[in-house]
Amino acid sequence: MEGVYRFLLTPRWWGINVFVVLAIPFCVFMGSWQLGRFQDRVQDHNSATTQAESARHEPARPLAELLPVDKATVGKQTTASGRYGEQLLVPDRTLDDRQGYYVLTLLRTDTGRALPVVRGWLPGDPDPAKAPAPPTGEVTVTGALQAPETPGDNGVSSRSGWPEGQTGAIGAATLVNLVPYDVYDAWVTLNRGDSGMRAVPVSAPQNSGLDLKAFQNLGYTAEWFAFVGFVVFMWFRLLRRETELARDAELGLAPDGDEAAAGTGQEARPSPTGV
């Protein structure tokens, strides 16, 4: 029956086998890489959670010592002094499954730049009349340092064209267009909400949490390994089909034409009648 498998030596099957031999390790590599990305995000998430817990018990450090903000300094306690300036509302912010908004006030420091300070959270739709006015005079704030937000990431709205007095993201790239002075590319959330507002909890740095992107990596992992199974399944299915055709041809059961030729590895011969 060795002759049944002669079709494996045809150029067509050489191409199929080369594709399978290359596709399987490639898919395994890509699946392992995506799984590694997911595991890295899980580790970053656990590290960020541990860091946020330990940072609460650390003494506050001057803002200049913690900049530029990165994964190592996010959540660290910091302190800064200055005078409050412009106040903005940040809509579409959820706290304990309730919809509300942040009250963001710019703290103008002696450096000439302003530090965005989230003084607290209020429920409902943004309303400037309900947002408490900031304290006057020189103030010193203490809170957790946060990384600048990027519209569209970590639940931050990507919407543009907010009403006057509102902003969708907290970061220098956004705020510099709303205030007439330079802004630190970081922000602080107060440890205790100001004027009866609820304090905003520390958020994990971007690309370090178990967000949609993390589970997309896990989904891609499953897709790559599923493709390995699909390639193997289709190879065996095609092999079985070709083997059956070759056996039928040896027994004289295969019909004339392309199908019989595929099973024997021979080219189809034209019919004597020209049909």
mmCIF file of C-alpha atoms in Angstrom:
data_model
loop_
_atom_site.group_PDB
_atom_site.id
_atom_site.type_symbol
_atom_site.label_atom_id
_atom_site.label_comp_id
_atom_site.label_asym_id
_atom_site.label_seq_id
_atom_site.Cartn_x
_atom_site.Cartn_y
_atom_site.Cartn_z
ATOM 1 C CA MET A 1 0.000 0.000 0.000
ATOM 2 C CA GLU A 2 3.064 2.275 -0.044
ATOM 3 C CA GLY A 3 1.979 3.494 -3.452
ATOM 4 C CA VAL A 4 -1.133 5.018 -1.920
ATOM 5 C CA TYR A 5 1.005 7.738 -0.326
ATOM 6 C CA ARG A 6 2.943 8.645 -3.460
ATOM 7 C CA PHE A 7 0.933 11.863 -3.640
ATOM 8 C CA LEU A 8 2.961 13.131 -0.653
ATOM 9 C CA LEU A 9 5.913 13.558 -3.031
ATOM 10 C CA THR A 10 4.044 15.857 -5.409
ATOM 11 C CA PRO A 11 4.917 19.601 -5.458
ATOM 12 C CA ARG A 12 1.435 20.396 -4.146
ATOM 13 C CA TRP A 13 1.955 18.311 -1.008
ATOM 14 C CA TRP A 14 5.504 19.547 -0.558
ATOM 15 C CA GLY A 15 4.008 23.050 -0.342
ATOM 16 C CA ILE A 16 1.310 21.921 2.099
ATOM 17 C CA ASN A 17 3.821 20.179 4.368
ATOM 18 C CA VAL A 18 6.223 23.136 4.384
ATOM 19 C CA PHE A 19 3.353 25.457 5.308
ATOM 20 C CA VAL A 20 2.292 23.191 8.206
ATOM 21 C CA VAL A 21 5.869 22.764 9.492
ATOM 22 C CA LEU A 22 6.336 26.556 9.542
ATOM 23 C CA ALA A 23 2.843 27.523 10.719
ATOM 24 C CA ILE A 24 2.734 25.362 13.864
ATOM 25 C CA PRO A 25 5.878 26.715 15.605
ATOM 26 C CA PHE A 26 4.991 30.266 14.529
ATOM 27 C CA CYS A 27 1.523 29.990 16.097
ATOM 28 C CA VAL A 28 2.960 28.407 19.251
ATOM 29 C CA PHE A 29 5.483 31.259 19.515
ATOM 30 C CA MET A 30 2.833 33.955 19.034
ATOM 31 C CA GLY A 31 0.482 32.269 21.514
ATOM 32 C CA SER A 32 3.254 32.014 24.102
ATOM 33 C CA TRP A 33 4.179 35.664 23.532
ATOM 34 C CA GLN A 34 0.585 36.823 24.053
ATOM 35 C CA LEU A 35 0.328 34.675 27.176
ATOM 36 C CA GLY A 36 3.525 36.262 28.464
ATOM 37 C CA ARG A 37 2.044 39.714 27.859
ATOM 38 C CA PHE A 38 -1.018 38.773 29.914
ATOM 39 C CA GLN A 39 1.132 37.383 32.723
ATOM 40 C CA ASP A 40 3.198 40.594 32.730
ATOM 41 C CA ARG A 41 0.013 42.635 33.120
ATOM 42 C CA VAL A 42 -1.133 40.434 36.007
ATOM 43 C CA GLN A 43 2.239 40.913 37.687
ATOM 44 C CA ASP A 44 2.117 44.690 37.084
ATOM 45 C CA HIS A 45 -1.389 44.793 38.512
ATOM 46 C CA ASN A 46 -0.331 42.948 41.668
ATOM 47 C CA SER A 47 2.756 45.138 42.022
ATOM 48 C CA ALA A 48 0.720 48.324 41.573
ATOM 49 C CA THR A 49 -1.796 47.180 44.191
ATOM 50 C CA THR A 50 0.959 46.328 46.680
ATOM 51 C CA GLN A 51 2.733 49.609 45.980
ATOM 52 C CA ALA A 52 -0.448 51.642 46.498
ATOM 53 C CA GLU A 53 -1.054 49.959 49.857
ATOM 54 C CA SER A 54 2.494 50.507 51.104
ATOM 55 C CA ALA A 55 2.650 54.090 49.792
ATOM 56 C CA ARG A 56 -0.204 55.128 52.081
ATOM 57 C CA HIS A 57 2.006 54.579 55.114
ATOM 58 C CA GLU A 58 5.055 56.357 53.717
ATOM 59 C CA PRO A 59 5.824 59.984 54.616
ATOM 60 C CA ALA A 60 4.948 62.550 51.967
ATOM 61 C CA ARG A 61 7.842 63.742 49.822
ATOM 62 C CA PRO A 62 8.206 67.035 47.936
ATOM 63 C CA LEU A 63 6.758 66.950 44.444
ATOM 64 C CA ALA A 64 10.103 67.679 42.767
ATOM 65 C CA GLU A 65 11.607 64.466 44.189
ATOM 66 C CA LEU A 66 8.965 62.273 42.535
ATOM 67 C CA LEU A 67 8.966 63.738 39.041
ATOM 68 C CA PRO A 68 8.819 62.679 36.301
ATOM 69 C CA VAL A 69 6.041 60.337 37.355
ATOM 70 C CA ASP A 70 6.441 56.670 36.398
ATOM 71 C CA LYS A 71 5.392 53.224 37.628
ATOM 72 C CA ALA A 72 7.790 53.515 40.558
ATOM 73 C CA THR A 73 6.353 56.821 41.808
ATOM 74 C CA VAL A 74 2.653 56.457 40.999
ATOM 75 C CA GLY A 75 0.666 56.417 44.234
ATOM 76 C CA LYS A 76 3.505 57.852 46.318
ATOM 77 C CA GLN A 77 2.524 60.443 48.898
ATOM 78 C CA THR A 78 3.575 63.945 47.921
ATOM 79 C CA THR A 79 3.120 67.456 49.195
ATOM 80 C CA ALA A 80 3.052 70.827 47.451
ATOM 81 C CA SER A 81 2.247 74.407 48.384
ATOM 82 C CA GLY A 82 0.714 77.280 46.468
ATOM 83 C CA ARG A 83 -2.522 79.084 45.748
ATOM 84 C CA TYR A 84 -5.566 77.580 44.093
ATOM 85 C CA GLY A 85 -6.478 78.970 40.696
ATOM 86 C CA GLU A 86 -8.864 77.794 37.976
ATOM 87 C CA GLN A 87 -11.337 75.044 38.818
ATOM 88 C CA LEU A 88 -12.592 72.464 36.310
ATOM 89 C CA LEU A 89 -15.044 69.574 36.472
ATOM 90 C CA VAL A 90 -14.166 66.125 35.114
ATOM 91 C CA PRO A 91 -17.382 64.303 34.055
ATOM 92 C CA ASP A 92 -18.111 60.594 33.638
ATOM 93 C CA ARG A 93 -16.178 59.375 36.669
ATOM 94 C CA THR A 94 -17.508 56.379 38.582
ATOM 95 C CA LEU A 95 -17.032 55.729 42.283
ATOM 96 C CA ASP A 96 -18.604 52.696 43.984
ATOM 97 C CA ASP A 97 -20.701 52.059 40.850
ATOM 98 C CA ARG A 98 -22.180 55.545 41.006
ATOM 99 C CA GLN A 99 -21.812 58.056 38.210
ATOM 100 C CA GLY A 100 -20.373 61.444 39.084
ATOM 101 C CA TYR A 101 -17.537 63.873 38.470
ATOM 102 C CA TYR A 102 -14.223 65.040 39.875
ATOM 103 C CA VAL A 103 -13.646 68.550 41.136
ATOM 104 C CA LEU A 104 -10.229 69.518 39.761
ATOM 105 C CA THR A 105 -8.469 72.682 40.925
ATOM 106 C CA LEU A 106 -5.126 73.977 39.665
ATOM 107 C CA LEU A 107 -2.636 74.700 42.443
ATOM 108 C CA ARG A 108 -0.275 77.465 41.281
ATOM 109 C CA THR A 109 3.144 76.846 42.817
ATOM 110 C CA ASP A 110 6.237 79.010 43.216
ATOM 111 C CA THR A 111 7.814 77.322 40.194
ATOM 112 C CA GLY A 112 5.387 79.094 37.878
ATOM 113 C CA ARG A 113 3.664 75.857 36.975
ATOM 114 C CA ALA A 114 0.353 74.593 38.284
ATOM 115 C CA LEU A 115 -0.324 71.188 39.834
ATOM 116 C CA PRO A 116 -3.738 69.647 39.037
ATOM 117 C CA VAL A 117 -5.341 68.643 42.335
ATOM 118 C CA VAL A 118 -8.468 66.488 42.492
ATOM 119 C CA ARG A 119 -10.102 67.781 45.639
ATOM 120 C CA GLY A 120 -12.910 65.213 45.598
ATOM 121 C CA TRP A 121 -15.809 63.484 43.843
ATOM 122 C CA LEU A 122 -19.470 64.431 43.659
ATOM 123 C CA PRO A 123 -22.398 62.321 42.372
ATOM 124 C CA GLY A 124 -24.630 63.220 39.440
ATOM 125 C CA ASP A 125 -24.094 65.463 36.446
ATOM 126 C CA PRO A 126 -21.393 68.152 36.547
ATOM 127 C CA ASP A 127 -22.753 71.286 38.180
ATOM 128 C CA PRO A 128 -20.444 74.239 38.922
ATOM 129 C CA ALA A 129 -22.945 75.514 41.494
ATOM 130 C CA LYS A 130 -22.542 72.324 43.567
ATOM 131 C CA ALA A 131 -18.765 72.184 43.370
ATOM 132 C CA PRO A 132 -17.274 73.742 46.534
ATOM 133 C CA ALA A 133 -15.032 76.732 45.954
ATOM 134 C CA PRO A 134 -11.356 76.123 46.763
ATOM 135 C CA PRO A 135 -9.745 77.605 49.887
ATOM 136 C CA THR A 136 -8.191 81.024 49.456
ATOM 137 C CA GLY A 137 -4.671 82.073 50.318
ATOM 138 C CA GLU A 138 -1.567 79.903 50.622
ATOM 139 C CA VAL A 139 -2.352 76.208 51.071
ATOM 140 C CA THR A 140 -0.345 73.008 51.386
ATOM 141 C CA VAL A 141 -1.848 69.857 49.918
ATOM 142 C CA THR A 142 -0.944 66.236 50.613
ATOM 143 C CA GLY A 143 -2.074 63.352 48.474
ATOM 144 C CA ALA A 144 -1.204 60.524 46.116
ATOM 145 C CA LEU A 145 0.737 61.290 42.949
ATOM 146 C CA GLN A 146 -0.972 60.171 39.748
ATOM 147 C CA ALA A 147 0.212 59.757 36.147
ATOM 148 C CA PRO A 148 -1.271 61.977 33.428
ATOM 149 C CA GLU A 149 -4.322 60.515 31.721
ATOM 150 C CA THR A 150 -4.655 59.767 28.031
ATOM 151 C CA PRO A 151 -8.095 60.089 26.391
ATOM 152 C CA GLY A 152 -9.421 56.656 25.485
ATOM 153 C CA ASP A 153 -7.239 54.705 27.960
ATOM 154 C CA ASN A 154 -8.089 53.235 31.383
ATOM 155 C CA GLY A 155 -11.721 54.283 31.124
ATOM 156 C CA VAL A 156 -10.907 57.917 30.316
ATOM 157 C CA SER A 157 -13.397 59.347 27.841
ATOM 158 C CA SER A 158 -12.081 60.037 24.340
ATOM 159 C CA ARG A 159 -14.817 62.561 23.695
ATOM 160 C CA SER A 160 -13.841 66.077 22.617
ATOM 161 C CA GLY A 161 -15.640 69.395 22.710
ATOM 162 C CA TRP A 162 -16.482 69.499 26.414
ATOM 163 C CA PRO A 163 -18.518 72.447 27.726
ATOM 164 C CA GLU A 164 -16.632 75.376 29.168
ATOM 165 C CA GLY A 165 -15.260 74.594 32.625
ATOM 166 C CA GLN A 166 -15.001 70.849 31.960
ATOM 167 C CA THR A 167 -12.280 68.480 30.800
ATOM 168 C CA GLY A 168 -12.333 64.790 29.940
ATOM 169 C CA ALA A 169 -8.749 63.939 30.901
ATOM 170 C CA ILE A 170 -6.291 65.120 33.535
ATOM 171 C CA GLY A 171 -2.890 65.815 32.023
ATOM 172 C CA ALA A 172 -0.700 68.625 30.785
ATOM 173 C CA ALA A 173 -1.485 67.897 27.130
ATOM 174 C CA THR A 174 -5.179 68.569 27.794
ATOM 175 C CA LEU A 175 -5.053 71.238 30.499
ATOM 176 C CA VAL A 176 -2.477 73.460 28.798
ATOM 177 C CA ASN A 177 -5.207 74.445 26.344
ATOM 178 C CA LEU A 178 -7.599 75.408 29.149
ATOM 179 C CA VAL A 179 -5.443 77.507 31.468
ATOM 180 C CA PRO A 180 -3.045 80.393 30.727
ATOM 181 C CA TYR A 181 0.031 78.892 32.425
ATOM 182 C CA ASP A 182 2.210 75.791 32.358
ATOM 183 C CA VAL A 183 0.933 72.625 34.047
ATOM 184 C CA TYR A 184 2.815 69.718 35.647
ATOM 185 C CA ASP A 185 2.437 66.503 33.671
ATOM 186 C CA ALA A 186 1.070 64.760 36.767
ATOM 187 C CA TRP A 187 -1.756 65.258 39.235
ATOM 188 C CA VAL A 188 -2.590 64.634 42.866
ATOM 189 C CA THR A 189 -5.671 63.186 44.519
ATOM 190 C CA LEU A 190 -6.157 64.391 48.086
ATOM 191 C CA ASN A 191 -6.119 61.794 50.842
ATOM 192 C CA ARG A 192 -9.244 63.377 52.292
ATOM 193 C CA GLY A 193 -11.995 64.913 50.219
ATOM 194 C CA ASP A 194 -12.201 68.688 50.527
ATOM 195 C CA SER A 195 -15.358 70.490 51.744
ATOM 196 C CA GLY A 196 -17.377 67.315 52.295
ATOM 197 C CA MET A 197 -16.551 65.712 48.936
ATOM 198 C CA ARG A 198 -15.463 62.065 48.714
ATOM 199 C CA ALA A 199 -11.769 61.404 48.221
ATOM 200 C CA VAL A 200 -10.844 59.885 44.871
ATOM 201 C CA PRO A 201 -8.920 56.599 45.306
ATOM 202 C CA VAL A 202 -5.531 56.034 43.740
ATOM 203 C CA SER A 203 -5.709 54.576 40.246
ATOM 204 C CA ALA A 204 -3.169 52.182 38.754
ATOM 205 C CA PRO A 205 -0.816 53.506 36.074
ATOM 206 C CA GLN A 206 -1.810 52.918 32.476
ATOM 207 C CA ASN A 207 -1.035 49.478 31.014
ATOM 208 C CA SER A 208 -0.576 47.962 34.465
ATOM 209 C CA GLY A 209 -4.091 46.834 35.323
ATOM 210 C CA LEU A 210 -6.354 43.940 34.363
ATOM 211 C CA ASP A 211 -8.220 46.038 31.818
ATOM 212 C CA LEU A 212 -9.720 45.160 28.437
ATOM 213 C CA LYS A 213 -6.304 45.139 26.779
ATOM 214 C CA ALA A 214 -5.033 42.558 29.253
ATOM 215 C CA PHE A 215 -7.873 40.165 28.491
ATOM 216 C CA GLN A 216 -7.418 40.831 24.781
ATOM 217 C CA ASN A 217 -3.925 39.354 25.176
ATOM 218 C CA LEU A 218 -5.481 36.293 26.809
ATOM 219 C CA GLY A 219 -8.013 36.019 23.983
ATOM 220 C CA TYR A 220 -5.265 36.263 21.348
ATOM 221 C CA THR A 221 -3.424 33.477 23.177
ATOM 222 C CA ALA A 222 -6.434 31.194 22.786
ATOM 223 C CA GLU A 223 -6.811 32.151 19.124
ATOM 224 C CA TRP A 224 -3.193 31.291 18.257
ATOM 225 C CA PHE A 225 -3.329 27.898 19.961
ATOM 226 C CA ALA A 226 -6.717 27.197 18.390
ATOM 227 C CA PHE A 227 -5.173 27.921 15.007
ATOM 228 C CA VAL A 228 -2.523 25.268 15.719
ATOM 229 C CA GLY A 229 -5.276 22.727 16.262
ATOM 230 C CA PHE A 230 -7.056 23.892 13.112
ATOM 231 C CA VAL A 231 -3.902 23.492 10.975
ATOM 232 C CA VAL A 232 -3.273 19.970 12.287
ATOM 233 C CA PHE A 233 -6.936 19.005 11.833
ATOM 234 C CA MET A 234 -7.050 20.276 8.249
ATOM 235 C CA TRP A 235 -3.774 18.496 7.383
ATOM 236 C CA PHE A 236 -5.081 15.128 8.599
ATOM 237 C CA ARG A 237 -8.423 15.708 6.933
ATOM 238 C CA LEU A 238 -6.780 16.518 3.604
ATOM 239 C CA LEU A 239 -4.415 13.543 3.992
ATOM 240 C CA ARG A 240 -7.347 11.211 4.609
ATOM 241 C CA ARG A 241 -9.229 12.535 1.605
ATOM 242 C CA GLU A 242 -6.227 12.150 -0.702
ATOM 243 C CA THR A 243 -5.508 8.656 0.649
ATOM 244 C CA GLU A 244 -9.079 7.531 -0.009
ATOM 245 C CA LEU A 245 -8.941 8.901 -3.537
ATOM 246 C CA ALA A 246 -5.619 7.133 -4.185
ATOM 247 C CA ARG A 247 -7.010 3.823 -2.906
ATOM 248 C CA ASP A 248 -10.101 4.175 -5.067
ATOM 249 C CA ALA A 249 -7.879 4.866 -8.057
ATOM 250 C CA GLU A 250 -5.860 1.695 -7.418
ATOM 251 C CA LEU A 251 -9.094 -0.300 -7.254
ATOM 252 C CA GLY A 252 -10.417 1.354 -10.390
ATOM 253 C CA LEU A 253 -13.249 3.018 -8.479
ATOM 254 C CA ALA A 254 -12.183 6.650 -8.871
ATOM 255 C CA PRO A 255 -13.902 8.688 -11.578
ATOM 256 C CA ASP A 256 -11.893 10.086 -14.456
ATOM 257 C CA GLY A 257 -10.817 13.737 -14.176
ATOM 258 C CA ASP A 258 -9.185 16.091 -11.738
ATOM 259 C CA GLU A 259 -10.349 14.328 -8.559
ATOM 260 C CA ALA A 260 -8.743 11.026 -9.511
ATOM 261 C CA ALA A 261 -5.597 12.806 -10.640
ATOM 262 C CA ALA A 262 -5.284 14.547 -7.278
ATOM 263 C CA GLY A 263 -5.418 11.250 -5.457
ATOM 264 C CA THR A 264 -2.738 9.558 -7.605
ATOM 265 C CA GLY A 265 -0.465 12.542 -7.951
ATOM 266 C CA GLN A 266 -0.791 12.336 -11.776
ATOM 267 C CA GLU A 267 -2.040 14.957 -14.171
ATOM 268 C CA ALA A 268 -5.533 14.509 -15.512
ATOM 269 C CA ARG A 269 -5.598 13.148 -19.063
ATOM 270 C CA PRO A 270 -8.049 14.572 -21.582
ATOM 271 C CA SER A 271 -10.974 12.357 -22.543
ATOM 272 C CA PRO A 272 -10.696 10.715 -25.981
ATOM 273 C CA THR A 273 -14.060 12.232 -26.849
ATOM 274 C CA GLY A 274 -12.799 15.713 -25.969
ATOM 275 C CA VAL A 275 -15.456 16.096 -23.229
#
